[in-house]
mmCIF file of C-alpha atoms in Angstrom:
data_model
loop_
_atom_site.group_PDB
_atom_site.id
_atom_site.type_symbol
_atom_site.label_atom_id
_atom_site.label_comp_id
_atom_site.label_asym_id
_atom_site.label_seq_id
_atom_site.Cartn_x
_atom_site.Cartn_y
_atom_site.Cartn_z
ATOM 1 C CA UNK Q 1 7.291 -16.976 15.460
ATOM 2 C CA UNK Q 2 7.298 -17.648 11.973
ATOM 3 C CA UNK Q 3 6.795 -15.637 9.036
ATOM 4 C CA UNK Q 4 3.792 -17.771 7.503
ATOM 5 C CA UNK Q 5 3.315 -15.360 4.524
ATOM 6 C CA UNK Q 6 4.425 -16.275 0.999
ATOM 7 C CA UNK Q 7 3.419 -12.891 -0.133
ATOM 8 C CA UNK Q 8 2.618 -10.152 2.236
ATOM 9 C CA UNK Q 9 1.629 -6.474 1.213
ATOM 10 C CA UNK Q 10 1.364 -3.724 3.988
ATOM 11 C CA UNK Q 11 -1.028 -0.994 2.815
ATOM 12 C CA UNK Q 12 -2.481 2.829 3.819
ATOM 13 C CA UNK Q 13 -2.969 6.174 3.519
ATOM 14 C CA UNK Q 14 -0.579 8.487 2.735
ATOM 15 C CA UNK Q 15 1.703 9.015 5.740
ATOM 16 C CA UNK Q 16 0.380 6.104 7.602
ATOM 17 C CA UNK Q 17 3.172 4.471 8.629
ATOM 18 C CA UNK Q 18 3.131 1.714 5.153
ATOM 19 C CA UNK Q 19 7.116 1.492 4.425
ATOM 20 C CA UNK Q 20 8.409 1.614 8.041
ATOM 21 C CA UNK Q 21 6.846 -0.948 9.154
ATOM 22 C CA UNK Q 22 7.319 -2.979 5.580
ATOM 23 C CA UNK Q 23 11.104 -2.510 6.435
ATOM 24 C CA UNK Q 24 10.786 -3.113 10.550
ATOM 25 C CA UNK Q 25 9.611 -6.924 8.980
ATOM 26 C CA UNK Q 26 11.193 -7.980 6.484
ATOM 27 C CA UNK Q 27 14.449 -6.823 8.321
ATOM 28 C CA UNK Q 28 13.225 -8.730 11.211
ATOM 29 C CA UNK Q 29 12.009 -12.006 9.450
ATOM 30 C CA UNK Q 30 14.921 -11.656 6.482
ATOM 31 C CA UNK Q 31 12.014 -11.039 3.908
ATOM 32 C CA UNK Q 32 12.624 -9.815 0.460
ATOM 33 C CA UNK Q 33 11.282 -6.243 0.354
ATOM 34 C CA UNK Q 34 9.650 -4.396 -2.296
ATOM 35 C CA UNK Q 35 9.313 -0.258 -2.151
ATOM 36 C CA UNK Q 36 7.666 1.578 -4.059
ATOM 37 C CA UNK Q 37 9.796 3.815 -6.251
ATOM 38 C CA UNK Q 38 7.537 7.175 -6.417
ATOM 39 C CA UNK Q 39 10.239 9.676 -5.741
ATOM 40 C CA UNK Q 40 11.728 8.949 -9.475
ATOM 41 C CA UNK Q 41 8.367 9.708 -10.783
ATOM 42 C CA UNK Q 42 8.580 13.443 -12.256
ATOM 43 C CA UNK Q 43 4.902 13.826 -12.528
ATOM 44 C CA UNK Q 44 4.159 13.595 -8.870
ATOM 45 C CA UNK Q 45 5.163 17.007 -8.378
ATOM 46 C CA UNK Q 46 3.333 18.344 -11.183
ATOM 47 C CA UNK Q 47 0.670 16.576 -9.819
ATOM 48 C CA UNK Q 48 -0.191 18.401 -6.799
ATOM 49 C CA UNK Q 49 0.794 21.569 -8.457
ATOM 50 C CA UNK Q 50 -1.842 20.657 -11.127
ATOM 51 C CA UNK Q 51 -3.969 17.788 -10.492
ATOM 52 C CA UNK Q 52 -7.016 18.039 -13.343
ATOM 53 C CA UNK Q 53 -4.011 18.759 -15.876
ATOM 54 C CA UNK Q 54 -1.372 16.065 -14.378
ATOM 55 C CA UNK Q 55 -3.632 13.199 -13.127
ATOM 56 C CA UNK Q 56 -4.116 11.101 -15.917
ATOM 57 C CA UNK Q 57 -0.222 10.377 -16.499
ATOM 58 C CA UNK Q 58 0.662 10.200 -13.336
ATOM 59 C CA UNK Q 59 -1.495 7.086 -12.825
ATOM 60 C CA UNK Q 60 -0.236 5.989 -16.294
ATOM 61 C CA UNK Q 61 3.360 6.133 -14.664
ATOM 62 C CA UNK Q 62 2.025 4.476 -11.952
ATOM 63 C CA UNK Q 63 0.676 1.814 -13.376
ATOM 64 C CA UNK Q 64 3.428 1.025 -15.596
ATOM 65 C CA UNK Q 65 6.152 1.665 -13.497
ATOM 66 C CA UNK Q 66 4.661 -1.188 -10.394
ATOM 67 C CA UNK Q 67 3.474 -3.375 -12.805
ATOM 68 C CA UNK Q 68 7.305 -3.553 -13.869
ATOM 69 C CA UNK Q 69 8.634 -3.751 -10.404
ATOM 70 C CA UNK Q 70 5.948 -6.386 -9.135
ATOM 71 C CA UNK Q 71 7.066 -8.534 -13.110
ATOM 72 C CA UNK Q 72 10.619 -8.189 -12.500
ATOM 73 C CA UNK Q 73 10.854 -9.175 -9.085
ATOM 74 C CA UNK Q 74 7.877 -11.883 -8.714
ATOM 75 C CA UNK Q 75 9.365 -13.359 -11.895
ATOM 76 C CA UNK Q 76 12.836 -13.688 -11.307
ATOM 77 C CA UNK Q 77 12.949 -16.964 -9.663
ATOM 78 C CA UNK Q 78 16.393 -17.740 -8.976
ATOM 79 C CA UNK Q 79 15.864 -14.862 -6.278
ATOM 80 C CA UNK Q 80 13.135 -16.270 -5.547
ATOM 81 C CA UNK Q 81 14.499 -19.679 -4.356
ATOM 82 C CA UNK Q 82 16.971 -17.751 -2.501
ATOM 83 C CA UNK Q 83 14.516 -15.377 -0.224
ATOM 84 C CA UNK Q 84 10.870 -16.750 -0.767
ATOM 85 C CA UNK Q 85 8.919 -14.341 1.103
ATOM 86 C CA UNK Q 86 8.608 -10.705 -0.025
ATOM 87 C CA UNK Q 87 6.766 -7.627 1.730
ATOM 88 C CA UNK Q 88 5.752 -4.996 -0.346
ATOM 89 C CA UNK Q 89 4.704 -1.212 1.152
ATOM 90 C CA UNK Q 90 2.286 -1.548 -1.783
ATOM 91 C CA UNK Q 91 -0.436 -3.239 -3.558
ATOM 92 C CA UNK Q 92 -1.082 -2.703 -7.358
ATOM 93 C CA UNK Q 93 -4.489 -2.490 -6.865
ATOM 94 C CA UNK Q 94 -3.904 0.906 -5.072
ATOM 95 C CA UNK Q 95 -3.736 2.111 -8.808
ATOM 96 C CA UNK Q 96 -7.428 1.814 -8.695
ATOM 97 C CA UNK Q 97 -8.016 3.614 -5.910
ATOM 98 C CA UNK Q 98 -6.024 6.841 -6.397
ATOM 99 C CA UNK Q 99 -6.948 6.440 -10.127
ATOM 100 C CA UNK Q 100 -10.490 6.605 -9.336
ATOM 101 C CA UNK Q 101 -10.311 9.213 -6.881
ATOM 102 C CA UNK Q 102 -8.252 11.213 -9.263
ATOM 103 C CA UNK Q 103 -9.306 11.084 -12.954
ATOM 104 C CA UNK Q 104 -12.833 11.928 -14.424
ATOM 105 C CA UNK Q 105 -15.028 8.859 -15.582
ATOM 106 C CA UNK Q 106 -13.794 8.633 -18.481
ATOM 107 C CA UNK Q 107 -10.281 8.841 -18.016
ATOM 108 C CA UNK Q 108 -11.047 6.014 -15.382
ATOM 109 C CA UNK Q 109 -12.886 3.935 -17.538
ATOM 110 C CA UNK Q 110 -10.450 3.816 -20.022
ATOM 111 C CA UNK Q 111 -7.557 3.365 -16.744
ATOM 112 C CA UNK Q 112 -9.566 0.272 -15.789
ATOM 113 C CA UNK Q 113 -9.426 -1.404 -19.210
ATOM 114 C CA UNK Q 114 -5.747 -1.328 -18.662
ATOM 115 C CA UNK Q 115 -5.480 -2.399 -15.262
ATOM 116 C CA UNK Q 116 -7.899 -5.076 -16.488
ATOM 117 C CA UNK Q 117 -5.560 -6.228 -19.385
ATOM 118 C CA UNK Q 118 -2.120 -6.721 -16.782
ATOM 119 C CA UNK Q 119 -3.316 -7.185 -13.430
ATOM 120 C CA UNK Q 120 -3.948 -11.016 -14.448
ATOM 121 C CA UNK Q 121 -0.040 -11.647 -14.778
ATOM 122 C CA UNK Q 122 0.463 -10.784 -11.026
ATOM 123 C CA UNK Q 123 -0.200 -13.323 -8.074
ATOM 124 C CA UNK Q 124 -2.231 -12.359 -5.083
ATOM 125 C CA UNK Q 125 -0.816 -11.814 -2.124
ATOM 126 C CA UNK Q 126 -1.440 -14.068 0.793
ATOM 127 C CA UNK Q 127 -1.929 -10.974 3.174
ATOM 128 C CA UNK Q 128 -3.136 -7.503 3.002
ATOM 129 C CA UNK Q 129 -2.505 -5.626 5.946
ATOM 130 C CA UNK Q 130 -4.215 -2.175 5.850
ATOM 131 C CA UNK Q 131 -2.758 0.698 8.536
ATOM 132 C CA UNK Q 132 -5.394 2.931 9.646
ATOM 133 C CA UNK Q 133 -4.855 6.281 11.082
ATOM 134 C CA UNK Q 134 -6.952 9.503 11.929
ATOM 135 C CA UNK Q 135 -6.481 11.746 9.222
ATOM 136 C CA UNK Q 136 -4.986 14.722 11.592
ATOM 137 C CA UNK Q 137 -2.078 11.828 12.068
ATOM 138 C CA UNK Q 138 -1.809 11.794 8.216
ATOM 139 C CA UNK Q 139 -1.163 15.137 8.149
ATOM 140 C CA UNK Q 140 1.028 15.474 10.651
ATOM 141 C CA UNK Q 141 3.185 12.805 9.381
ATOM 142 C CA UNK Q 142 3.084 14.301 5.945
ATOM 143 C CA UNK Q 143 4.205 17.534 7.302
ATOM 144 C CA UNK Q 144 6.779 15.989 9.479
ATOM 145 C CA UNK Q 145 8.640 14.300 6.646
ATOM 146 C CA UNK Q 146 8.741 17.321 5.015
ATOM 147 C CA UNK Q 147 8.090 16.302 0.920
ATOM 148 C CA UNK Q 148 7.285 19.988 -0.350
ATOM 149 C CA UNK Q 149 4.907 18.407 -3.152
ATOM 150 C CA UNK Q 150 2.968 16.596 -0.191
ATOM 151 C CA UNK Q 151 2.128 19.862 2.296
ATOM 152 C CA UNK Q 152 -0.549 21.248 0.491
ATOM 153 C CA UNK Q 153 -2.049 17.516 0.900
ATOM 154 C CA UNK Q 154 -5.790 18.423 1.934
ATOM 155 C CA UNK Q 155 -7.928 16.261 4.317
ATOM 156 C CA UNK Q 156 -10.733 15.791 2.143
ATOM 157 C CA UNK Q 157 -8.076 13.883 -0.563
ATOM 158 C CA UNK Q 158 -7.116 11.613 2.410
ATOM 159 C CA UNK Q 159 -10.790 10.749 3.549
ATOM 160 C CA UNK Q 160 -11.471 9.974 -0.212
ATOM 161 C CA UNK Q 161 -8.393 7.898 -0.439
ATOM 162 C CA UNK Q 162 -8.908 5.488 2.349
ATOM 163 C CA UNK Q 163 -12.439 5.486 1.682
ATOM 164 C CA UNK Q 164 -11.691 3.876 -2.189
ATOM 165 C CA UNK Q 165 -9.545 1.352 -0.254
ATOM 166 C CA UNK Q 166 -12.548 -0.353 1.793
ATOM 167 C CA UNK Q 167 -14.659 -0.360 -1.239
ATOM 168 C CA UNK Q 168 -11.965 -2.057 -3.282
ATOM 169 C CA UNK Q 169 -11.729 -4.477 -0.305
ATOM 170 C CA UNK Q 170 -15.230 -5.134 -0.023
ATOM 171 C CA UNK Q 171 -15.073 -6.376 -3.974
ATOM 172 C CA UNK Q 172 -12.507 -8.674 -2.540
ATOM 173 C CA UNK Q 173 -14.077 -11.231 -0.570
ATOM 174 C CA UNK Q 174 -11.662 -14.026 -0.725
ATOM 175 C CA UNK Q 175 -9.024 -11.599 -0.155
ATOM 176 C CA UNK Q 176 -7.775 -11.801 3.541
ATOM 177 C CA UNK Q 177 -7.083 -8.497 4.857
ATOM 178 C CA UNK Q 178 -6.357 -6.802 8.175
ATOM 179 C CA UNK Q 179 -7.224 -3.729 9.164
ATOM 180 C CA UNK Q 180 -4.572 -1.840 11.876
ATOM 181 C CA UNK Q 181 -6.353 0.489 13.920
ATOM 182 C CA UNK Q 182 -2.970 2.252 14.503
ATOM 183 C CA UNK Q 183 -4.121 5.703 16.004
ATOM 184 C CA UNK Q 184 -2.688 4.565 19.910
ATOM 185 C CA UNK Q 185 0.290 2.610 18.281
ATOM 186 C CA UNK Q 186 3.791 3.733 17.356
ATOM 187 C CA UNK Q 187 5.491 0.574 16.401
ATOM 188 C CA UNK Q 188 8.871 2.713 14.648
ATOM 189 C CA UNK Q 189 9.454 3.637 17.915
ATOM 190 C CA UNK Q 190 8.053 1.749 20.820
ATOM 191 C CA UNK Q 191 8.973 -2.371 20.774
ATOM 192 C CA UNK Q 192 6.309 -3.138 23.176
ATOM 193 C CA UNK Q 193 3.815 -2.019 20.230
ATOM 194 C CA UNK Q 194 5.429 -3.031 17.672
ATOM 195 C CA UNK Q 195 5.612 -6.615 19.553
ATOM 196 C CA UNK Q 196 1.865 -6.493 19.751
ATOM 197 C CA UNK Q 197 1.215 -6.117 16.447
ATOM 198 C CA UNK Q 198 3.952 -8.773 15.056
ATOM 199 C CA UNK Q 199 2.530 -11.256 18.315
ATOM 200 C CA UNK Q 200 -1.414 -10.420 16.047
ATOM 201 C CA UNK Q 201 -0.081 -10.840 12.453
ATOM 202 C CA UNK Q 202 1.873 -13.950 12.769
ATOM 203 C CA UNK Q 203 -0.217 -15.648 15.643
ATOM 204 C CA UNK Q 204 -3.587 -15.513 14.208
ATOM 205 C CA UNK Q 205 -5.479 -17.585 11.793
ATOM 206 C CA UNK Q 206 -7.015 -14.748 9.679
ATOM 207 C CA UNK Q 207 -10.235 -15.446 7.676
ATOM 208 C CA UNK Q 208 -11.189 -14.355 4.160
ATOM 209 C CA UNK Q 209 -12.564 -10.950 3.850
ATOM 210 C CA UNK Q 210 -11.515 -7.459 6.551
ATOM 211 C CA UNK Q 211 -10.724 -8.659 9.782
ATOM 212 C CA UNK Q 212 -9.616 -6.134 12.706
ATOM 213 C CA UNK Q 213 -8.339 -7.280 15.346
ATOM 214 C CA UNK Q 214 -7.430 -5.580 18.582
ATOM 215 C CA UNK Q 215 -3.670 -4.545 19.641
#
């Protein structure tokens, strides 16, 4: 089986398992792994404590950090030639998904203008894999991993994030997006689940737009 996507993104809601799947795929196919550096963001715990006050600085800081990381890695030609395929656990457009939920309308309009200025400098992914899980599973996963600042995340917030992703997917008809219903999948601990998922991702010829393969 061959990994055929030079730039593959694993996306999903908070607690969906994006990083776990990205790590497994990158290790198996010897790809460059690009993980979001959210733990270094000092605004994140502040946001969960006082979302109205810290939403705008949080989203701006993520916008800057994600752009810098993507730009540094993707434009480093010597590294790309030595290991050309990249698997990432985040997309740049997730900035808009979260900002649309957390910001007031006037703040979002300013944020969107900044996004539009810098986004064209980045390449479009060859494939986006979106891991869908029910909100109850997301809450359980969030609780299990034990990040203190995440423990008060409400189901309604996760529902808005999920809706936001699909709203943006609809606005990208030329982008290949594969939605994986992972309600009954454990691709971290169940080897059969992982193999079935991998087989679908790398043997199926996906069309542009949203695909929902059965695993």
